[in-house]
Short mmCIF file of C-alpha atoms in Angstrom, two decimals:
data_model
loop_
_atom_site.label_atom_id
_atom_site.label_comp_id
_atom_site.label_asym_id
_atom_site.label_seq_id
_atom_site.Cartn_x
_atom_site.Cartn_y
_atom_site.Cartn_z
CA MET A 1 4.50 20.89 -13.22
CA LEU A 2 6.92 19.57 -15.87
CA THR A 3 9.32 18.43 -13.14
CA VAL A 4 6.54 16.49 -11.44
CA LEU A 5 5.42 14.97 -14.72
CA SER A 6 8.94 13.90 -15.60
CA ALA A 7 9.21 12.10 -12.25
CA ILE A 8 5.78 10.47 -12.43
CA ALA A 9 5.72 9.52 -16.13
CA PRO A 10 8.26 6.63 -16.00
CA ILE A 11 6.45 5.07 -13.03
CA PHE A 12 3.04 5.03 -14.68
CA ALA A 13 4.64 4.04 -17.99
CA ALA A 14 5.90 0.86 -16.33
CA ILE A 15 2.37 0.16 -15.08
CA GLY A 16 1.06 0.86 -18.59
CA PHE A 17 3.47 -1.60 -20.17
CA GLY A 18 2.33 -4.28 -17.73
CA TYR A 19 -1.30 -3.48 -18.53
CA ALA A 20 -0.69 -3.64 -22.28
CA GLY A 21 1.31 -6.85 -21.91
CA ARG A 22 -1.62 -8.56 -20.21
CA ARG A 23 -4.35 -7.11 -22.42
CA TRP A 24 -2.72 -7.47 -25.81
CA GLY A 25 0.71 -9.00 -25.22
CA PRO A 26 2.28 -12.33 -24.35
CA PHE A 27 1.45 -12.49 -20.63
CA GLY A 28 -1.11 -15.03 -19.47
CA PRO A 29 -3.49 -15.19 -16.48
CA ALA A 30 -0.80 -16.52 -14.12
CA SER A 31 1.73 -13.78 -14.89
CA HIS A 32 0.43 -11.29 -12.33
CA ALA A 33 0.32 -13.83 -9.51
CA GLU A 34 3.83 -15.11 -10.15
CA LEU A 35 5.46 -11.70 -10.51
CA THR A 36 3.59 -10.39 -7.47
CA ARG A 37 4.79 -13.39 -5.47
CA PHE A 38 8.38 -12.59 -6.42
CA VAL A 39 7.96 -8.97 -5.37
CA THR A 40 6.09 -9.51 -2.09
CA LYS A 41 7.92 -12.63 -0.93
CA LEU A 42 11.48 -11.83 -1.99
CA ALA A 43 12.49 -8.56 -3.70
CA LEU A 44 10.47 -6.06 -1.67
CA PRO A 45 11.20 -7.65 1.74
CA VAL A 46 14.92 -7.58 0.88
CA LEU A 47 14.64 -3.90 -0.12
CA LEU A 48 12.84 -3.00 3.11
CA PHE A 49 15.37 -5.01 5.11
CA ARG A 50 18.27 -3.06 3.57
CA ILE A 51 16.56 0.32 4.00
CA MET A 52 15.83 -0.31 7.67
CA ALA A 53 19.23 -1.88 8.38
CA GLU A 54 21.13 1.07 6.89
CA ALA A 55 18.95 3.77 8.46
CA ARG A 56 19.81 5.57 11.66
CA PRO A 57 17.35 5.00 14.54
CA ALA A 58 16.37 8.69 14.44
CA GLU A 59 15.36 8.30 10.79
CA ILE A 60 13.10 5.33 11.56
CA TRP A 61 11.34 6.86 14.57
CA GLN A 62 9.12 9.60 13.12
CA PRO A 63 6.11 9.78 15.47
CA GLY A 64 4.56 12.83 13.80
CA PHE A 65 4.66 11.22 10.38
CA ILE A 66 3.34 7.94 11.78
CA VAL A 67 0.41 9.73 13.44
CA ALA A 68 -0.44 11.77 10.34
CA SER A 69 -0.23 8.82 7.97
CA GLY A 70 -2.04 6.46 10.31
CA ALA A 71 -4.80 8.95 11.11
CA GLY A 72 -5.60 9.50 7.45
CA SER A 73 -5.82 5.82 6.54
CA LEU A 74 -7.69 4.75 9.69
CA THR A 75 -10.25 7.57 9.40
CA ILE A 76 -11.15 6.63 5.83
CA PHE A 77 -11.04 2.90 6.67
CA VAL A 78 -13.63 3.33 9.43
CA ALA A 79 -15.76 5.77 7.43
CA ALA A 80 -15.97 3.41 4.45
CA ILE A 81 -16.95 0.48 6.67
CA LEU A 82 -19.75 2.48 8.30
CA ILE A 83 -21.08 3.55 4.90
CA ARG A 84 -20.80 0.19 3.16
CA ARG A 85 -22.18 -2.04 5.94
CA ARG A 86 -25.61 -0.57 5.29
CA ARG A 87 -25.64 -2.39 1.94
CA VAL A 88 -23.35 -5.41 2.25
CA PRO A 89 -22.36 -7.95 4.92
CA THR A 90 -19.92 -6.67 7.53
CA ALA A 91 -17.01 -8.79 6.26
CA ASP A 92 -17.43 -7.36 2.76
CA ALA A 93 -17.72 -3.85 4.19
CA ILE A 94 -14.36 -4.35 5.93
CA VAL A 95 -12.74 -5.33 2.63
CA ASP A 96 -14.28 -2.23 1.05
CA GLY A 97 -12.97 -0.11 3.92
CA LEU A 98 -9.50 -1.49 3.33
CA ALA A 99 -9.82 -0.68 -0.38
CA ALA A 100 -10.62 2.93 0.53
CA GLY A 101 -7.82 3.37 3.08
CA TYR A 102 -4.99 1.11 1.84
CA SER A 103 -2.40 3.11 -0.10
CA ASN A 104 -0.15 1.34 -2.58
CA THR A 105 2.95 2.33 -0.61
CA ALA A 106 5.06 -0.64 -1.65
CA PHE A 107 4.45 -0.87 -5.39
CA ILE A 108 4.05 2.83 -6.26
CA GLY A 109 4.90 4.78 -3.11
CA ILE A 110 8.55 3.79 -2.79
CA PRO A 111 9.63 4.62 -6.37
CA LEU A 112 7.42 7.72 -6.52
CA CYS A 113 8.58 9.17 -3.20
CA LEU A 114 12.18 8.47 -4.12
CA SER A 115 11.75 10.31 -7.43
CA LEU A 116 9.94 13.31 -5.97
CA LEU A 117 11.32 13.64 -2.44
CA GLY A 118 14.66 11.86 -2.48
CA ALA A 119 16.07 9.70 0.33
CA THR A 120 13.69 11.11 2.95
CA GLY A 121 10.73 10.26 0.74
CA MET A 122 12.09 6.74 0.33
CA MET A 123 12.31 6.36 4.11
CA ALA A 124 8.79 7.78 4.56
CA ALA A 125 7.35 5.32 2.04
CA SER A 126 9.16 2.44 3.72
CA ILE A 127 7.77 3.42 7.13
CA ALA A 128 4.29 3.80 5.62
CA SER A 129 4.57 0.36 3.98
CA ILE A 130 5.33 -1.24 7.32
CA LEU A 131 2.59 0.77 9.02
CA THR A 132 0.04 -0.26 6.39
CA VAL A 133 0.83 -3.96 6.68
CA CYS A 134 1.30 -4.09 10.46
CA LEU A 135 -1.60 -1.84 11.42
CA LEU A 136 -4.27 -1.57 8.75
CA PHE A 137 -3.96 -5.04 7.22
CA ALA A 138 -3.70 -6.81 10.58
CA LEU A 139 -6.66 -4.82 11.92
CA SER A 140 -8.72 -5.84 8.87
CA ILE A 141 -7.91 -9.50 9.47
CA LEU A 142 -8.96 -9.15 13.10
CA LEU A 143 -12.27 -7.48 12.19
CA ILE A 144 -13.10 -9.99 9.43
CA GLU A 145 -12.37 -12.89 11.77
CA ALA A 146 -14.68 -11.29 14.33
CA ALA A 147 -17.42 -10.76 11.74
CA LEU A 148 -17.24 -14.33 10.44
CA GLN A 149 -16.78 -15.98 13.85
CA PRO A 150 -18.69 -13.88 16.41
CA GLU A 151 -18.48 -16.69 18.96
CA ALA A 152 -14.65 -16.59 19.10
CA SER A 153 -13.01 -14.84 22.05
CA LEU A 154 -11.01 -11.65 21.63
CA PRO A 155 -7.65 -13.25 22.55
CA VAL A 156 -8.19 -15.95 19.92
CA LEU A 157 -9.05 -13.38 17.26
CA ILE A 158 -6.04 -11.22 18.11
CA GLY A 159 -3.79 -14.28 18.07
CA ARG A 160 -4.98 -15.31 14.61
CA ALA A 161 -4.49 -11.79 13.25
CA LEU A 162 -0.99 -11.52 14.72
CA ILE A 163 0.05 -14.94 13.41
CA THR A 164 -1.20 -14.10 9.91
CA ALA A 165 0.62 -10.76 9.94
CA ALA A 166 3.83 -12.20 11.43
CA ARG A 167 4.06 -14.75 8.62
CA ASN A 168 4.23 -11.95 6.08
CA PRO A 169 7.84 -11.22 4.98
CA LEU A 170 6.85 -7.57 4.55
CA VAL A 171 6.56 -7.55 8.36
CA TYR A 172 9.48 -9.63 9.59
CA ALA A 173 12.07 -8.55 7.00
CA PRO A 174 12.06 -4.82 7.89
CA ALA A 175 11.79 -5.77 11.58
CA ALA A 176 15.01 -7.76 11.20
CA GLY A 177 16.64 -4.80 9.44
CA ALA A 178 15.59 -2.48 12.26
CA LEU A 179 17.46 -4.71 14.72
CA PHE A 180 20.68 -4.06 12.79
CA SER A 181 19.98 -0.33 12.84
CA VAL A 182 19.10 -0.11 16.53
CA GLY A 183 22.05 -2.33 17.44
CA GLY A 184 24.47 -0.22 15.42
CA VAL A 185 25.62 -3.28 13.45
CA GLU A 186 26.64 -2.78 9.82
CA LEU A 187 25.60 -5.32 7.23
CA PRO A 188 28.45 -7.53 6.02
CA VAL A 189 29.57 -6.37 2.57
CA PRO A 190 28.36 -9.51 0.69
CA VAL A 191 24.96 -9.26 2.40
CA ALA A 192 24.67 -5.55 1.63
CA ARG A 193 25.56 -6.08 -2.03
CA PHE A 194 23.13 -8.97 -2.35
CA ALA A 195 20.35 -6.89 -0.77
CA GLU A 196 21.14 -3.96 -3.05
CA LEU A 197 21.11 -6.18 -6.15
CA LEU A 198 17.88 -8.00 -5.36
CA GLY A 199 16.14 -4.99 -3.84
CA ALA A 200 16.75 -3.00 -7.03
CA ALA A 201 14.35 -5.37 -8.80
CA ALA A 202 11.50 -4.63 -6.40
CA SER A 203 10.24 -1.31 -7.78
CA PRO A 204 10.23 -2.04 -11.54
CA CYS A 205 8.82 -5.53 -11.07
CA ALA A 206 6.17 -4.21 -8.68
CA LEU A 207 5.03 -1.60 -11.19
CA VAL A 208 4.80 -4.12 -14.02
CA ALA A 209 2.99 -6.58 -11.73
CA LEU A 210 0.45 -3.88 -10.88
CA GLY A 211 -0.08 -3.26 -14.60
CA LEU A 212 -0.65 -6.98 -15.14
CA PHE A 213 -3.18 -6.97 -12.33
CA VAL A 214 -5.24 -4.04 -13.57
CA GLY A 215 -5.08 -5.52 -17.09
CA GLU A 216 -6.98 -8.63 -16.01
CA PRO A 217 -10.48 -8.82 -17.54
CA ARG A 218 -13.06 -8.07 -14.83
CA GLY A 219 -16.82 -8.25 -14.48
CA ARG A 220 -18.96 -5.16 -14.10
CA VAL A 221 -19.84 -3.63 -10.73
CA PRO A 222 -22.10 -0.68 -9.82
CA GLY A 223 -20.36 2.54 -10.82
CA GLN A 224 -21.53 4.40 -7.71
CA ASP A 225 -19.74 1.87 -5.47
CA VAL A 226 -16.49 2.27 -7.36
CA GLY A 227 -16.96 6.05 -7.31
CA LEU A 228 -17.49 6.07 -3.54
CA LEU A 229 -14.34 4.09 -2.73
CA THR A 230 -12.31 5.98 -5.33
CA GLY A 231 -13.40 9.36 -3.96
CA LEU A 232 -12.57 8.33 -0.41
CA LYS A 233 -9.15 7.06 -1.45
CA LEU A 234 -7.93 9.80 -3.80
CA PHE A 235 -9.58 12.86 -2.23
CA ALA A 236 -10.79 12.29 1.33
CA GLN A 237 -7.73 10.46 2.62
CA PRO A 238 -5.16 13.04 1.46
CA ALA A 239 -7.44 15.80 2.78
CA VAL A 240 -7.58 14.26 6.26
CA THR A 241 -3.83 13.59 6.19
CA TRP A 242 -3.10 17.18 5.07
CA LEU A 243 -5.15 18.49 8.00
CA VAL A 244 -3.12 16.43 10.48
CA ALA A 245 0.29 16.91 8.82
CA TYR A 246 0.04 20.64 8.10
CA VAL A 247 -2.41 22.01 10.68
CA LEU A 248 -2.74 19.81 13.76
CA LEU A 249 0.83 18.47 13.85
CA PRO A 250 2.90 20.78 11.68
CA LEU A 251 5.57 18.41 10.37
CA PRO A 252 8.82 19.35 8.65
CA PRO A 253 7.91 20.19 5.03
CA VAL A 254 9.39 17.09 3.39
CA TRP A 255 7.72 14.74 5.88
CA ALA A 256 4.38 16.57 5.53
CA LYS A 257 4.59 16.32 1.74
CA ALA A 258 5.46 12.62 2.00
CA ALA A 259 2.49 11.94 4.28
CA VAL A 260 0.02 13.64 1.93
CA LEU A 261 1.56 12.08 -1.18
CA ILE A 262 1.35 8.61 0.34
CA ALA A 263 -2.27 9.22 1.34
CA ALA A 264 -3.05 10.21 -2.26
CA LEU A 265 -1.64 6.99 -3.71
CA PRO A 266 -4.06 4.58 -5.41
CA THR A 267 -5.37 1.47 -3.69
CA GLY A 268 -2.84 -1.34 -3.32
CA THR A 269 -3.44 -5.00 -4.10
CA GLY A 270 -3.62 -6.00 -0.42
CA PRO A 271 -7.44 -5.63 -0.15
CA PHE A 272 -7.92 -7.85 -3.20
CA MET A 273 -5.64 -10.52 -1.70
CA LEU A 274 -7.56 -10.34 1.58
CA ALA A 275 -10.90 -10.69 -0.23
CA GLU A 276 -9.58 -13.74 -2.05
CA LEU A 277 -8.23 -15.22 1.20
CA TYR A 278 -11.61 -15.03 2.92
CA GLY A 279 -13.76 -15.76 -0.13
CA ARG A 280 -15.42 -12.34 -0.15
CA GLU A 281 -16.65 -10.38 -3.16
CA ALA A 282 -13.46 -9.12 -4.80
CA ASN A 283 -14.65 -7.58 -8.06
CA LEU A 284 -15.43 -4.18 -6.51
CA THR A 285 -11.96 -4.11 -4.95
CA ALA A 286 -10.33 -4.95 -8.27
CA ARG A 287 -12.29 -2.20 -10.03
CA THR A 288 -11.36 0.28 -7.32
CA ILE A 289 -7.68 -0.56 -7.79
CA LEU A 290 -8.04 -0.02 -11.54
CA ALA A 291 -9.96 3.26 -11.15
CA THR A 292 -7.70 4.77 -8.49
CA THR A 293 -4.53 3.73 -10.32
CA THR A 294 -5.73 5.32 -13.55
CA LEU A 295 -7.06 8.54 -12.01
CA SER A 296 -4.06 8.99 -9.72
CA ILE A 297 -1.94 9.89 -12.73
CA VAL A 298 -3.87 13.17 -12.80
CA THR A 299 -4.56 13.66 -9.09
CA ILE A 300 -0.97 13.05 -7.95
CA THR A 301 0.40 15.33 -10.64
CA ILE A 302 -1.91 18.16 -9.53
CA LEU A 303 -1.28 17.51 -5.86
CA MET A 304 2.51 17.60 -6.14
CA ALA A 305 2.35 20.72 -8.27
CA ILE A 306 0.33 22.39 -5.47
CA LEU A 307 2.59 21.15 -2.67
#
């Protein structure tokens, strides 16, 4: 337990400093947006590019892990949509489903998996980050487009979703790195050093940016709605993933642990960004991010002590 706490404490401390800096410190309303832009548009894509470029093809292709991680997130995503669409418009229910199934693999998962599971955990979190953006986020865009424009044809909707996803550097940067890996081409030394230098800023800046985000003053939302999405994210998703990773598809221990740990991560900021993009109700998503991030300090500690 103490080992787990010592690995987790610095990560959540960085989030806490960002939170305190926004609530009571010198950071203004624009600080979160600007730091997040730096992380998602520059530092994190460079980190993912380097990880994928320096990995062996066998390390990247982990079908069992992909199935376990994807099954957990997709199951909860669909379940949350079916529950929430009884009370809210379909487009809002899709955002809520994303909030329940979208793990914060990039901002918290990469540093946490590296601390707890080493290089394999780092690779697992990187694969999960790409899977989350390419699969879950793109699927959400497709479904929201379909809900808002029911007259549009399926090829048009798929094209819009693919274009939106392809423009994201979190998609094309690791894809470019994978080409180096598959082709057996080593990065030139200056490029590798640049990627190492800039990529090293991704994790600490991401954690502080998340703290700035959750520190933003928010309006009130019904507690039962936050409780529903929080319960699905922190308890149901890791339970489903555990069933697949340990029972249905017994994975190697470190990959099984990584899959369950990633499933137990709090909600990432992607659902909030999607809600803002489409002008949907975003306050519930923001509250879910805050609640899951806070509670995950306890739930992840207990989970890793059990595993």
